[in-house]
């Protein structure tokens, strides 16, 4: 047996063996002292991350997501059994172990492994993958066994705040939402036992709330309840980050005012908003409730070249048109462009991944500028909804 250090050799290597290479022995046959063959030398295993993917790339706190890890073996030799570990945070500095899996990867192949993750805290998380955690595999490169991916976890939804009531926390960085009391101290008032009768009032004229950890790829509804007990007749405006988005709301009628406002994603591109309820004069601003909902919002500008997706579309929630052709003969504004189905009397859109535990609202816009009037009906899964719209008056119907 002759030892051979194969370091530096890979692939098919010719090997030649010669006995008595210097002819020092007298032999009956001097022609059979040499033999040759080809030896295939495989590279050692080399485990590394081929990617980290989430079932929802923008999860919310309290939402279970699947983390799929792809583990590649860049070597030609099979990597035997080893431990794969996933951490929330750097394991060298106290990261939390989310789980382990035992894997083996054949040479020049890759395996995928799934983990379930339930983030409890909103904010930035760095998921760390530790391959061959216990150094069980003799690898070509031991320095590429770690990978990470930054994931921003959004605020759990909904956030329901009863202004002036028991569920009306002050904003803190840790909580990520609540009222912000600046200037003259806020006053908590009540004129009854109903939720709308508990109030937060700012004598300086602006009640403020802050919400952090919003996700740029999500849509949000800001719902407010405005009511006054003292009959001061306030005119209140709603602002987000100093930008007016609604108002003035005239509270002098003594009624409860409910507002539901879809926020423009540009307002929370930095993942945070400050909501202000302003009132002029000397009576101060009041608010009864401030609620924030993460909503499943899907928009289709029928007939548009850019905002009318064909099913299933490209979003995490599949939707889009199933038939018809676009037409912009009446204009290119959202209410002017249309999708027309000429082969029959039914134009269809489909929406998937709806949550049976939630309620949904569908909003439609109908319009025609001229011609014979059309009567449009709306069906859901083939069943009539009872909604019928006659566009022969040439008005915009919403």
mmCIF file of C-alpha atoms in Angstrom:
data_model
loop_
_atom_site.group_PDB
_atom_site.id
_atom_site.type_symbol
_atom_site.label_atom_id
_atom_site.label_comp_id
_atom_site.label_asym_id
_atom_site.label_seq_id
_atom_site.Cartn_x
_atom_site.Cartn_y
_atom_site.Cartn_z
ATOM 1 C CA UNK A 1 0.000 0.000 0.000
ATOM 2 C CA UNK A 2 1.387 3.360 -1.026
ATOM 3 C CA UNK A 3 -0.054 6.476 0.656
ATOM 4 C CA UNK A 4 -0.946 9.322 -1.742
ATOM 5 C CA UNK A 5 -1.845 12.870 -0.776
ATOM 6 C CA UNK A 6 -4.398 13.858 -3.421
ATOM 7 C CA UNK A 7 -4.379 17.540 -2.434
ATOM 8 C CA UNK A 8 -4.415 19.595 -5.627
ATOM 9 C CA UNK A 9 -5.799 16.788 -7.783
ATOM 10 C CA UNK A 10 -9.410 16.727 -9.016
ATOM 11 C CA UNK A 11 -11.287 14.997 -11.775
ATOM 12 C CA UNK A 12 -9.880 12.136 -13.864
ATOM 13 C CA UNK A 13 -6.203 11.713 -12.997
ATOM 14 C CA UNK A 14 -3.993 9.189 -14.894
ATOM 15 C CA UNK A 15 -1.918 7.005 -12.526
ATOM 16 C CA UNK A 16 1.105 4.970 -13.687
ATOM 17 C CA UNK A 17 2.790 2.322 -11.515
ATOM 18 C CA UNK A 18 6.267 0.987 -12.387
ATOM 19 C CA UNK A 19 7.999 -1.903 -10.595
ATOM 20 C CA UNK A 20 11.815 -2.004 -10.596
ATOM 21 C CA UNK A 21 12.008 1.304 -12.481
ATOM 22 C CA UNK A 22 15.833 1.194 -12.544
ATOM 23 C CA UNK A 23 16.157 -2.472 -13.695
ATOM 24 C CA UNK A 24 18.139 -3.508 -10.650
ATOM 25 C CA UNK A 25 16.585 -6.969 -10.575
ATOM 26 C CA UNK A 26 17.160 -9.667 -13.169
ATOM 27 C CA UNK A 27 13.707 -10.892 -14.188
ATOM 28 C CA UNK A 28 12.428 -13.597 -16.497
ATOM 29 C CA UNK A 29 10.092 -11.014 -18.064
ATOM 30 C CA UNK A 30 11.036 -7.370 -18.089
ATOM 31 C CA UNK A 31 7.954 -6.290 -20.090
ATOM 32 C CA UNK A 32 5.295 -6.657 -17.391
ATOM 33 C CA UNK A 33 6.639 -4.190 -14.821
ATOM 34 C CA UNK A 34 4.303 -1.300 -15.697
ATOM 35 C CA UNK A 35 0.569 -0.671 -15.322
ATOM 36 C CA UNK A 36 -1.621 2.441 -15.669
ATOM 37 C CA UNK A 37 -5.189 3.447 -14.901
ATOM 38 C CA UNK A 38 -7.369 6.552 -14.469
ATOM 39 C CA UNK A 39 -8.505 7.527 -10.978
ATOM 40 C CA UNK A 40 -11.449 9.903 -10.459
ATOM 41 C CA UNK A 41 -10.788 12.219 -7.522
ATOM 42 C CA UNK A 42 -13.877 13.990 -6.174
ATOM 43 C CA UNK A 43 -13.811 17.368 -4.489
ATOM 44 C CA UNK A 44 -14.717 17.410 -0.820
ATOM 45 C CA UNK A 45 -18.220 18.440 0.295
ATOM 46 C CA UNK A 46 -18.853 22.173 0.467
ATOM 47 C CA UNK A 47 -22.156 23.108 2.120
ATOM 48 C CA UNK A 48 -23.505 26.624 1.676
ATOM 49 C CA UNK A 49 -26.798 28.504 1.620
ATOM 50 C CA UNK A 50 -28.634 28.702 -1.675
ATOM 51 C CA UNK A 51 -31.292 31.111 -0.420
ATOM 52 C CA UNK A 52 -33.735 32.044 2.340
ATOM 53 C CA UNK A 53 -37.376 32.559 1.330
ATOM 54 C CA UNK A 54 -40.542 33.311 3.318
ATOM 55 C CA UNK A 55 -44.096 32.324 2.449
ATOM 56 C CA UNK A 56 -44.955 35.970 3.180
ATOM 57 C CA UNK A 57 -42.028 38.369 2.682
ATOM 58 C CA UNK A 58 -43.803 41.013 4.816
ATOM 59 C CA UNK A 59 -45.247 39.140 7.809
ATOM 60 C CA UNK A 60 -47.066 40.725 10.724
ATOM 61 C CA UNK A 61 -46.429 40.052 14.396
ATOM 62 C CA UNK A 62 -48.397 36.983 15.430
ATOM 63 C CA UNK A 63 -48.582 35.622 11.864
ATOM 64 C CA UNK A 64 -47.121 32.155 11.260
ATOM 65 C CA UNK A 65 -44.906 32.001 8.172
ATOM 66 C CA UNK A 66 -42.864 29.244 6.549
ATOM 67 C CA UNK A 67 -39.143 29.891 6.162
ATOM 68 C CA UNK A 68 -37.699 27.788 3.329
ATOM 69 C CA UNK A 69 -33.938 27.258 3.274
ATOM 70 C CA UNK A 70 -32.064 25.965 0.249
ATOM 71 C CA UNK A 71 -28.824 24.155 1.129
ATOM 72 C CA UNK A 72 -26.364 23.451 -1.692
ATOM 73 C CA UNK A 73 -23.398 21.103 -1.824
ATOM 74 C CA UNK A 74 -20.796 22.664 -4.087
ATOM 75 C CA UNK A 75 -18.526 19.630 -3.734
ATOM 76 C CA UNK A 76 -18.692 16.358 -5.642
ATOM 77 C CA UNK A 77 -18.669 14.165 -2.541
ATOM 78 C CA UNK A 78 -21.892 13.579 -0.616
ATOM 79 C CA UNK A 79 -22.166 15.452 2.657
ATOM 80 C CA UNK A 80 -23.247 13.067 5.385
ATOM 81 C CA UNK A 81 -25.645 13.792 8.206
ATOM 82 C CA UNK A 82 -25.320 17.239 9.779
ATOM 83 C CA UNK A 83 -27.421 19.668 11.815
ATOM 84 C CA UNK A 84 -28.988 22.744 10.189
ATOM 85 C CA UNK A 85 -30.073 25.494 12.612
ATOM 86 C CA UNK A 86 -32.199 28.623 12.139
ATOM 87 C CA UNK A 87 -31.936 31.576 14.535
ATOM 88 C CA UNK A 88 -33.733 34.868 15.043
ATOM 89 C CA UNK A 89 -30.668 37.037 15.547
ATOM 90 C CA UNK A 90 -26.964 36.280 15.488
ATOM 91 C CA UNK A 91 -26.311 33.103 17.507
ATOM 92 C CA UNK A 92 -22.955 34.532 18.595
ATOM 93 C CA UNK A 93 -24.700 37.407 20.374
ATOM 94 C CA UNK A 94 -27.707 35.665 21.919
ATOM 95 C CA UNK A 95 -29.887 34.941 18.891
ATOM 96 C CA UNK A 96 -32.971 32.814 19.579
ATOM 97 C CA UNK A 97 -32.923 29.282 18.186
ATOM 98 C CA UNK A 98 -36.044 28.767 16.052
ATOM 99 C CA UNK A 99 -35.393 25.130 15.192
ATOM 100 C CA UNK A 100 -33.013 22.499 13.877
ATOM 101 C CA UNK A 101 -33.157 19.915 11.120
ATOM 102 C CA UNK A 102 -30.933 16.934 10.342
ATOM 103 C CA UNK A 103 -29.940 16.901 6.672
ATOM 104 C CA UNK A 104 -27.642 15.174 4.192
ATOM 105 C CA UNK A 105 -26.885 16.504 0.720
ATOM 106 C CA UNK A 106 -25.514 14.508 -2.202
ATOM 107 C CA UNK A 107 -22.630 15.895 -4.170
ATOM 108 C CA UNK A 108 -23.387 18.735 -6.611
ATOM 109 C CA UNK A 109 -27.058 18.892 -5.531
ATOM 110 C CA UNK A 110 -29.247 20.939 -3.207
ATOM 111 C CA UNK A 111 -32.002 20.285 -0.680
ATOM 112 C CA UNK A 112 -34.788 22.505 0.637
ATOM 113 C CA UNK A 113 -35.857 22.520 4.271
ATOM 114 C CA UNK A 114 -38.849 24.299 5.824
ATOM 115 C CA UNK A 115 -39.209 25.920 9.246
ATOM 116 C CA UNK A 116 -42.298 27.459 10.849
ATOM 117 C CA UNK A 117 -41.738 30.904 12.379
ATOM 118 C CA UNK A 118 -44.192 32.879 14.520
ATOM 119 C CA UNK A 119 -42.683 36.345 15.103
ATOM 120 C CA UNK A 120 -44.088 37.900 18.252
ATOM 121 C CA UNK A 121 -42.412 41.301 18.038
ATOM 122 C CA UNK A 122 -42.783 43.909 15.285
ATOM 123 C CA UNK A 123 -39.633 45.449 13.869
ATOM 124 C CA UNK A 124 -36.462 44.360 12.097
ATOM 125 C CA UNK A 125 -35.424 40.718 12.466
ATOM 126 C CA UNK A 126 -32.284 39.104 11.060
ATOM 127 C CA UNK A 127 -32.741 35.384 10.394
ATOM 128 C CA UNK A 128 -29.458 33.459 10.626
ATOM 129 C CA UNK A 129 -28.848 30.054 9.053
ATOM 130 C CA UNK A 130 -26.073 27.899 10.530
ATOM 131 C CA UNK A 131 -25.180 24.983 8.257
ATOM 132 C CA UNK A 132 -23.319 21.978 9.728
ATOM 133 C CA UNK A 133 -23.656 23.542 13.155
ATOM 134 C CA UNK A 134 -21.613 20.836 14.884
ATOM 135 C CA UNK A 135 -18.826 20.624 12.230
ATOM 136 C CA UNK A 136 -19.716 17.018 11.438
ATOM 137 C CA UNK A 137 -18.800 17.306 7.741
ATOM 138 C CA UNK A 138 -15.196 17.624 6.537
ATOM 139 C CA UNK A 139 -15.644 20.439 3.996
ATOM 140 C CA UNK A 140 -13.511 22.142 1.411
ATOM 141 C CA UNK A 141 -14.510 25.534 2.861
ATOM 142 C CA UNK A 142 -15.630 25.770 6.474
ATOM 143 C CA UNK A 143 -16.136 29.550 6.316
ATOM 144 C CA UNK A 144 -19.279 29.708 4.153
ATOM 145 C CA UNK A 145 -21.684 27.811 6.413
ATOM 146 C CA UNK A 146 -23.567 30.858 7.632
ATOM 147 C CA UNK A 147 -26.095 33.104 5.876
ATOM 148 C CA UNK A 148 -28.709 35.649 6.946
ATOM 149 C CA UNK A 149 -31.680 37.619 5.689
ATOM 150 C CA UNK A 150 -33.231 40.795 7.110
ATOM 151 C CA UNK A 151 -37.005 40.612 7.569
ATOM 152 C CA UNK A 152 -39.186 43.502 8.725
ATOM 153 C CA UNK A 153 -42.173 42.310 10.758
ATOM 154 C CA UNK A 154 -45.184 44.607 10.713
ATOM 155 C CA UNK A 155 -47.508 45.746 13.477
ATOM 156 C CA UNK A 156 -50.212 43.232 14.364
ATOM 157 C CA UNK A 157 -53.646 44.204 13.066
ATOM 158 C CA UNK A 158 -56.033 45.631 14.058
ATOM 159 C CA UNK A 159 -54.963 48.299 16.542
ATOM 160 C CA UNK A 160 -58.118 49.501 18.332
ATOM 161 C CA UNK A 161 -57.733 52.534 20.584
ATOM 162 C CA UNK A 162 -60.631 53.890 22.656
ATOM 163 C CA UNK A 163 -59.507 57.486 23.095
ATOM 164 C CA UNK A 164 -59.941 58.546 26.704
ATOM 165 C CA UNK A 165 -60.911 54.999 27.694
ATOM 166 C CA UNK A 166 -59.015 52.170 29.335
ATOM 167 C CA UNK A 167 -57.465 51.024 26.054
ATOM 168 C CA UNK A 168 -55.698 54.261 25.166
ATOM 169 C CA UNK A 169 -51.950 53.750 25.783
ATOM 170 C CA UNK A 170 -49.266 56.384 25.552
ATOM 171 C CA UNK A 171 -46.850 55.862 22.670
ATOM 172 C CA UNK A 172 -43.570 54.097 23.438
ATOM 173 C CA UNK A 173 -40.866 52.715 21.154
ATOM 174 C CA UNK A 174 -41.437 49.273 22.627
ATOM 175 C CA UNK A 175 -45.206 49.259 22.127
ATOM 176 C CA UNK A 176 -44.971 50.915 18.721
ATOM 177 C CA UNK A 177 -48.249 52.871 18.906
ATOM 178 C CA UNK A 178 -50.287 55.163 21.140
ATOM 179 C CA UNK A 179 -51.115 58.802 21.805
ATOM 180 C CA UNK A 180 -48.425 61.479 21.749
ATOM 181 C CA UNK A 181 -49.058 64.293 24.231
ATOM 182 C CA UNK A 182 -47.139 67.415 23.253
ATOM 183 C CA UNK A 183 -47.715 71.059 24.124
ATOM 184 C CA UNK A 184 -50.523 71.611 26.582
ATOM 185 C CA UNK A 185 -51.383 68.364 28.434
ATOM 186 C CA UNK A 186 -54.250 66.330 26.996
ATOM 187 C CA UNK A 187 -57.491 66.061 28.932
ATOM 188 C CA UNK A 188 -59.477 62.826 29.220
ATOM 189 C CA UNK A 189 -63.230 63.413 29.330
ATOM 190 C CA UNK A 190 -66.425 61.372 29.348
ATOM 191 C CA UNK A 191 -70.083 62.224 28.908
ATOM 192 C CA UNK A 192 -71.589 58.744 29.060
ATOM 193 C CA UNK A 193 -70.923 55.019 29.036
ATOM 194 C CA UNK A 194 -70.798 54.463 25.276
ATOM 195 C CA UNK A 195 -67.345 54.078 23.659
ATOM 196 C CA UNK A 196 -67.855 57.189 21.527
ATOM 197 C CA UNK A 197 -68.577 59.198 24.706
ATOM 198 C CA UNK A 198 -65.033 58.797 26.069
ATOM 199 C CA UNK A 199 -62.792 61.478 24.600
ATOM 200 C CA UNK A 200 -59.192 62.590 24.397
ATOM 201 C CA UNK A 201 -59.027 66.371 24.161
ATOM 202 C CA UNK A 202 -56.021 68.578 23.466
ATOM 203 C CA UNK A 203 -56.480 72.223 24.582
ATOM 204 C CA UNK A 204 -53.825 73.300 22.091
ATOM 205 C CA UNK A 205 -55.938 72.166 19.156
ATOM 206 C CA UNK A 206 -54.323 68.876 18.000
ATOM 207 C CA UNK A 207 -54.712 65.344 19.360
ATOM 208 C CA UNK A 208 -51.908 63.136 18.045
ATOM 209 C CA UNK A 209 -51.336 59.382 17.731
ATOM 210 C CA UNK A 210 -48.327 57.547 16.356
ATOM 211 C CA UNK A 211 -48.081 54.123 14.711
ATOM 212 C CA UNK A 212 -44.776 52.408 13.879
ATOM 213 C CA UNK A 213 -43.836 49.210 12.021
ATOM 214 C CA UNK A 214 -46.128 49.683 9.022
ATOM 215 C CA UNK A 215 -45.234 47.615 5.950
ATOM 216 C CA UNK A 216 -44.740 49.502 2.648
ATOM 217 C CA UNK A 217 -46.211 46.604 0.663
ATOM 218 C CA UNK A 218 -49.416 46.510 2.724
ATOM 219 C CA UNK A 219 -52.499 48.722 2.716
ATOM 220 C CA UNK A 220 -54.056 50.323 5.776
ATOM 221 C CA UNK A 221 -57.362 51.884 6.741
ATOM 222 C CA UNK A 222 -57.329 54.593 9.384
ATOM 223 C CA UNK A 223 -60.731 54.630 11.090
ATOM 224 C CA UNK A 224 -61.648 57.496 13.409
ATOM 225 C CA UNK A 225 -64.672 58.295 15.531
ATOM 226 C CA UNK A 226 -65.278 61.999 16.155
ATOM 227 C CA UNK A 227 -67.847 63.295 18.619
ATOM 228 C CA UNK A 228 -68.160 66.227 21.001
ATOM 229 C CA UNK A 229 -70.062 66.328 24.266
ATOM 230 C CA UNK A 230 -69.970 70.066 24.913
ATOM 231 C CA UNK A 231 -71.703 71.352 21.757
ATOM 232 C CA UNK A 232 -68.792 73.664 20.895
ATOM 233 C CA UNK A 233 -69.337 73.140 17.162
ATOM 234 C CA UNK A 234 -65.788 72.151 16.260
ATOM 235 C CA UNK A 235 -64.556 71.892 12.688
ATOM 236 C CA UNK A 236 -61.938 69.122 12.696
ATOM 237 C CA UNK A 237 -59.340 68.161 10.108
ATOM 238 C CA UNK A 238 -57.388 64.900 9.864
ATOM 239 C CA UNK A 239 -53.677 64.976 9.035
ATOM 240 C CA UNK A 240 -51.055 62.266 8.599
ATOM 241 C CA UNK A 241 -47.454 63.393 9.022
ATOM 242 C CA UNK A 242 -48.702 66.956 8.577
ATOM 243 C CA UNK A 243 -50.529 66.179 5.309
ATOM 244 C CA UNK A 244 -54.294 66.875 5.275
ATOM 245 C CA UNK A 245 -56.230 63.746 4.272
ATOM 246 C CA UNK A 246 -59.800 64.525 5.413
ATOM 247 C CA UNK A 247 -61.991 67.295 6.764
ATOM 248 C CA UNK A 248 -63.241 69.605 7.857
ATOM 249 C CA UNK A 249 -65.709 67.489 9.817
ATOM 250 C CA UNK A 250 -68.484 69.633 11.305
ATOM 251 C CA UNK A 251 -69.283 68.269 14.778
ATOM 252 C CA UNK A 252 -71.931 70.898 15.499
ATOM 253 C CA UNK A 253 -74.702 68.523 14.348
ATOM 254 C CA UNK A 254 -74.287 66.472 17.531
ATOM 255 C CA UNK A 255 -73.885 63.262 15.524
ATOM 256 C CA UNK A 256 -71.242 60.564 15.687
ATOM 257 C CA UNK A 257 -68.829 60.956 12.795
ATOM 258 C CA UNK A 258 -67.173 57.756 11.543
ATOM 259 C CA UNK A 259 -64.335 58.120 9.044
ATOM 260 C CA UNK A 260 -62.600 55.255 7.223
ATOM 261 C CA UNK A 261 -59.593 56.482 5.272
ATOM 262 C CA UNK A 262 -57.312 54.349 3.104
ATOM 263 C CA UNK A 263 -53.776 55.591 3.570
ATOM 264 C CA UNK A 264 -51.542 56.343 0.612
ATOM 265 C CA UNK A 265 -48.489 54.031 0.882
ATOM 266 C CA UNK A 266 -46.264 57.073 0.335
ATOM 267 C CA UNK A 267 -47.295 58.244 3.815
ATOM 268 C CA UNK A 268 -45.695 55.224 5.482
ATOM 269 C CA UNK A 269 -42.737 54.594 3.194
ATOM 270 C CA UNK A 270 -40.625 55.157 6.334
ATOM 271 C CA UNK A 271 -42.810 52.575 8.191
ATOM 272 C CA UNK A 272 -44.275 55.160 10.595
ATOM 273 C CA UNK A 273 -47.133 57.680 10.673
ATOM 274 C CA UNK A 274 -48.272 60.393 13.060
ATOM 275 C CA UNK A 275 -52.012 61.067 12.962
ATOM 276 C CA UNK A 276 -53.252 64.511 13.944
ATOM 277 C CA UNK A 277 -56.839 65.582 14.649
ATOM 278 C CA UNK A 278 -56.903 69.377 14.498
ATOM 279 C CA UNK A 279 -59.505 71.950 15.470
ATOM 280 C CA UNK A 280 -59.234 75.718 15.326
ATOM 281 C CA UNK A 281 -60.475 78.084 17.987
ATOM 282 C CA UNK A 282 -60.202 77.936 21.755
ATOM 283 C CA UNK A 283 -62.140 74.734 22.475
ATOM 284 C CA UNK A 284 -59.392 72.282 21.551
ATOM 285 C CA UNK A 285 -59.534 69.134 19.421
ATOM 286 C CA UNK A 286 -61.349 65.953 20.474
ATOM 287 C CA UNK A 287 -61.354 62.352 19.261
ATOM 288 C CA UNK A 288 -63.317 59.325 20.482
ATOM 289 C CA UNK A 289 -61.516 56.413 18.786
ATOM 290 C CA UNK A 290 -58.525 55.804 16.525
ATOM 291 C CA UNK A 291 -58.231 52.419 14.833
ATOM 292 C CA UNK A 292 -55.714 51.107 12.317
ATOM 293 C CA UNK A 293 -56.467 48.087 10.122
ATOM 294 C CA UNK A 294 -54.165 46.158 7.815
ATOM 295 C CA UNK A 295 -56.497 45.512 4.869
ATOM 296 C CA UNK A 296 -56.450 43.214 1.860
ATOM 297 C CA UNK A 297 -56.721 45.888 -0.842
ATOM 298 C CA UNK A 298 -56.703 44.924 -4.523
ATOM 299 C CA UNK A 299 -57.153 47.474 -7.266
ATOM 300 C CA UNK A 300 -57.965 46.984 -10.934
ATOM 301 C CA UNK A 301 -58.395 49.950 -13.289
ATOM 302 C CA UNK A 302 -60.382 48.054 -15.919
ATOM 303 C CA UNK A 303 -58.937 48.644 -19.382
ATOM 304 C CA UNK A 304 -55.822 50.390 -18.092
ATOM 305 C CA UNK A 305 -52.493 49.494 -19.654
ATOM 306 C CA UNK A 306 -50.718 49.360 -16.294
ATOM 307 C CA UNK A 307 -53.229 48.774 -13.462
ATOM 308 C CA UNK A 308 -55.484 46.029 -14.803
ATOM 309 C CA UNK A 309 -53.754 42.725 -13.973
ATOM 310 C CA UNK A 310 -54.608 39.493 -15.685
ATOM 311 C CA UNK A 311 -55.380 36.700 -13.239
ATOM 312 C CA UNK A 312 -53.464 35.546 -11.213
ATOM 313 C CA UNK A 313 -51.328 38.707 -11.308
ATOM 314 C CA UNK A 314 -48.011 39.027 -9.516
ATOM 315 C CA UNK A 315 -49.002 39.844 -5.924
ATOM 316 C CA UNK A 316 -49.086 37.516 -2.912
ATOM 317 C CA UNK A 317 -52.890 37.559 -3.245
ATOM 318 C CA UNK A 318 -53.896 36.350 -6.739
ATOM 319 C CA UNK A 319 -56.514 38.368 -8.610
ATOM 320 C CA UNK A 320 -57.279 39.853 -12.025
ATOM 321 C CA UNK A 321 -59.439 39.692 -15.140
ATOM 322 C CA UNK A 322 -60.360 36.411 -16.809
ATOM 323 C CA UNK A 323 -61.725 37.682 -20.120
ATOM 324 C CA UNK A 324 -62.519 40.790 -22.158
ATOM 325 C CA UNK A 325 -60.343 43.290 -24.002
ATOM 326 C CA UNK A 326 -59.207 46.786 -22.935
ATOM 327 C CA UNK A 327 -60.676 49.899 -24.538
ATOM 328 C CA UNK A 328 -59.651 53.525 -23.980
ATOM 329 C CA UNK A 329 -61.849 55.146 -26.636
ATOM 330 C CA UNK A 330 -63.623 57.121 -23.891
ATOM 331 C CA UNK A 331 -60.382 58.269 -22.257
ATOM 332 C CA UNK A 332 -57.516 57.036 -20.117
ATOM 333 C CA UNK A 333 -58.596 58.281 -16.684
ATOM 334 C CA UNK A 334 -59.576 55.489 -14.266
ATOM 335 C CA UNK A 335 -63.319 56.062 -14.707
ATOM 336 C CA UNK A 336 -62.965 56.354 -18.515
ATOM 337 C CA UNK A 337 -60.981 53.246 -19.472
ATOM 338 C CA UNK A 338 -63.055 50.063 -19.708
ATOM 339 C CA UNK A 339 -62.731 46.337 -20.279
ATOM 340 C CA UNK A 340 -65.283 44.928 -22.725
ATOM 341 C CA UNK A 341 -66.377 41.318 -23.232
ATOM 342 C CA UNK A 342 -67.882 41.010 -26.728
ATOM 343 C CA UNK A 343 -68.408 37.237 -26.937
ATOM 344 C CA UNK A 344 -71.082 37.113 -24.221
ATOM 345 C CA UNK A 345 -72.766 39.365 -21.684
ATOM 346 C CA UNK A 346 -70.510 38.552 -18.728
ATOM 347 C CA UNK A 347 -67.145 40.117 -17.884
ATOM 348 C CA UNK A 348 -65.332 38.272 -15.104
ATOM 349 C CA UNK A 349 -62.692 39.108 -12.501
ATOM 350 C CA UNK A 350 -61.375 36.576 -10.010
ATOM 351 C CA UNK A 351 -60.029 37.028 -6.469
ATOM 352 C CA UNK A 352 -58.261 34.223 -4.584
ATOM 353 C CA UNK A 353 -56.780 33.775 -1.096
ATOM 354 C CA UNK A 354 -59.733 35.394 0.685
ATOM 355 C CA UNK A 355 -60.000 34.776 4.423
ATOM 356 C CA UNK A 356 -63.383 33.245 5.391
ATOM 357 C CA UNK A 357 -63.058 34.862 8.824
ATOM 358 C CA UNK A 358 -62.986 38.370 7.353
ATOM 359 C CA UNK A 359 -65.512 40.615 5.624
ATOM 360 C CA UNK A 360 -64.777 42.238 2.274
ATOM 361 C CA UNK A 361 -66.183 45.205 0.388
ATOM 362 C CA UNK A 362 -66.195 45.413 -3.402
ATOM 363 C CA UNK A 363 -66.259 48.873 -4.988
ATOM 364 C CA UNK A 364 -67.193 49.401 -8.639
ATOM 365 C CA UNK A 365 -67.214 52.410 -10.965
ATOM 366 C CA UNK A 366 -69.548 52.515 -14.001
ATOM 367 C CA UNK A 367 -69.745 55.239 -16.659
ATOM 368 C CA UNK A 368 -70.513 55.854 -20.302
ATOM 369 C CA UNK A 369 -70.367 59.273 -22.006
ATOM 370 C CA UNK A 370 -72.814 58.622 -24.851
ATOM 371 C CA UNK A 371 -74.801 56.032 -26.767
ATOM 372 C CA UNK A 372 -77.650 53.745 -25.796
ATOM 373 C CA UNK A 373 -77.969 53.231 -22.079
ATOM 374 C CA UNK A 374 -76.591 50.050 -20.558
ATOM 375 C CA UNK A 375 -77.951 48.252 -17.510
ATOM 376 C CA UNK A 376 -75.134 46.580 -15.601
ATOM 377 C CA UNK A 377 -75.645 43.918 -12.940
ATOM 378 C CA UNK A 378 -73.155 42.509 -10.462
ATOM 379 C CA UNK A 379 -72.888 38.805 -9.680
ATOM 380 C CA UNK A 380 -70.669 36.959 -7.202
ATOM 381 C CA UNK A 381 -69.895 33.345 -8.147
ATOM 382 C CA UNK A 382 -72.858 33.446 -10.534
ATOM 383 C CA UNK A 383 -75.365 34.660 -7.935
ATOM 384 C CA UNK A 384 -77.092 38.018 -8.391
ATOM 385 C CA UNK A 385 -76.272 40.588 -5.719
ATOM 386 C CA UNK A 386 -79.329 42.703 -6.471
ATOM 387 C CA UNK A 387 -77.166 45.620 -7.624
ATOM 388 C CA UNK A 388 -78.259 47.095 -10.956
ATOM 389 C CA UNK A 389 -76.783 50.252 -12.519
ATOM 390 C CA UNK A 390 -78.201 52.134 -15.525
ATOM 391 C CA UNK A 391 -75.417 54.211 -17.100
ATOM 392 C CA UNK A 392 -77.741 55.811 -19.641
ATOM 393 C CA UNK A 393 -77.739 59.044 -17.615
ATOM 394 C CA UNK A 394 -74.029 59.513 -18.526
ATOM 395 C CA UNK A 395 -73.117 60.079 -14.889
ATOM 396 C CA UNK A 396 -70.310 58.390 -12.962
ATOM 397 C CA UNK A 397 -71.778 55.667 -10.735
ATOM 398 C CA UNK A 398 -69.765 54.382 -7.772
#
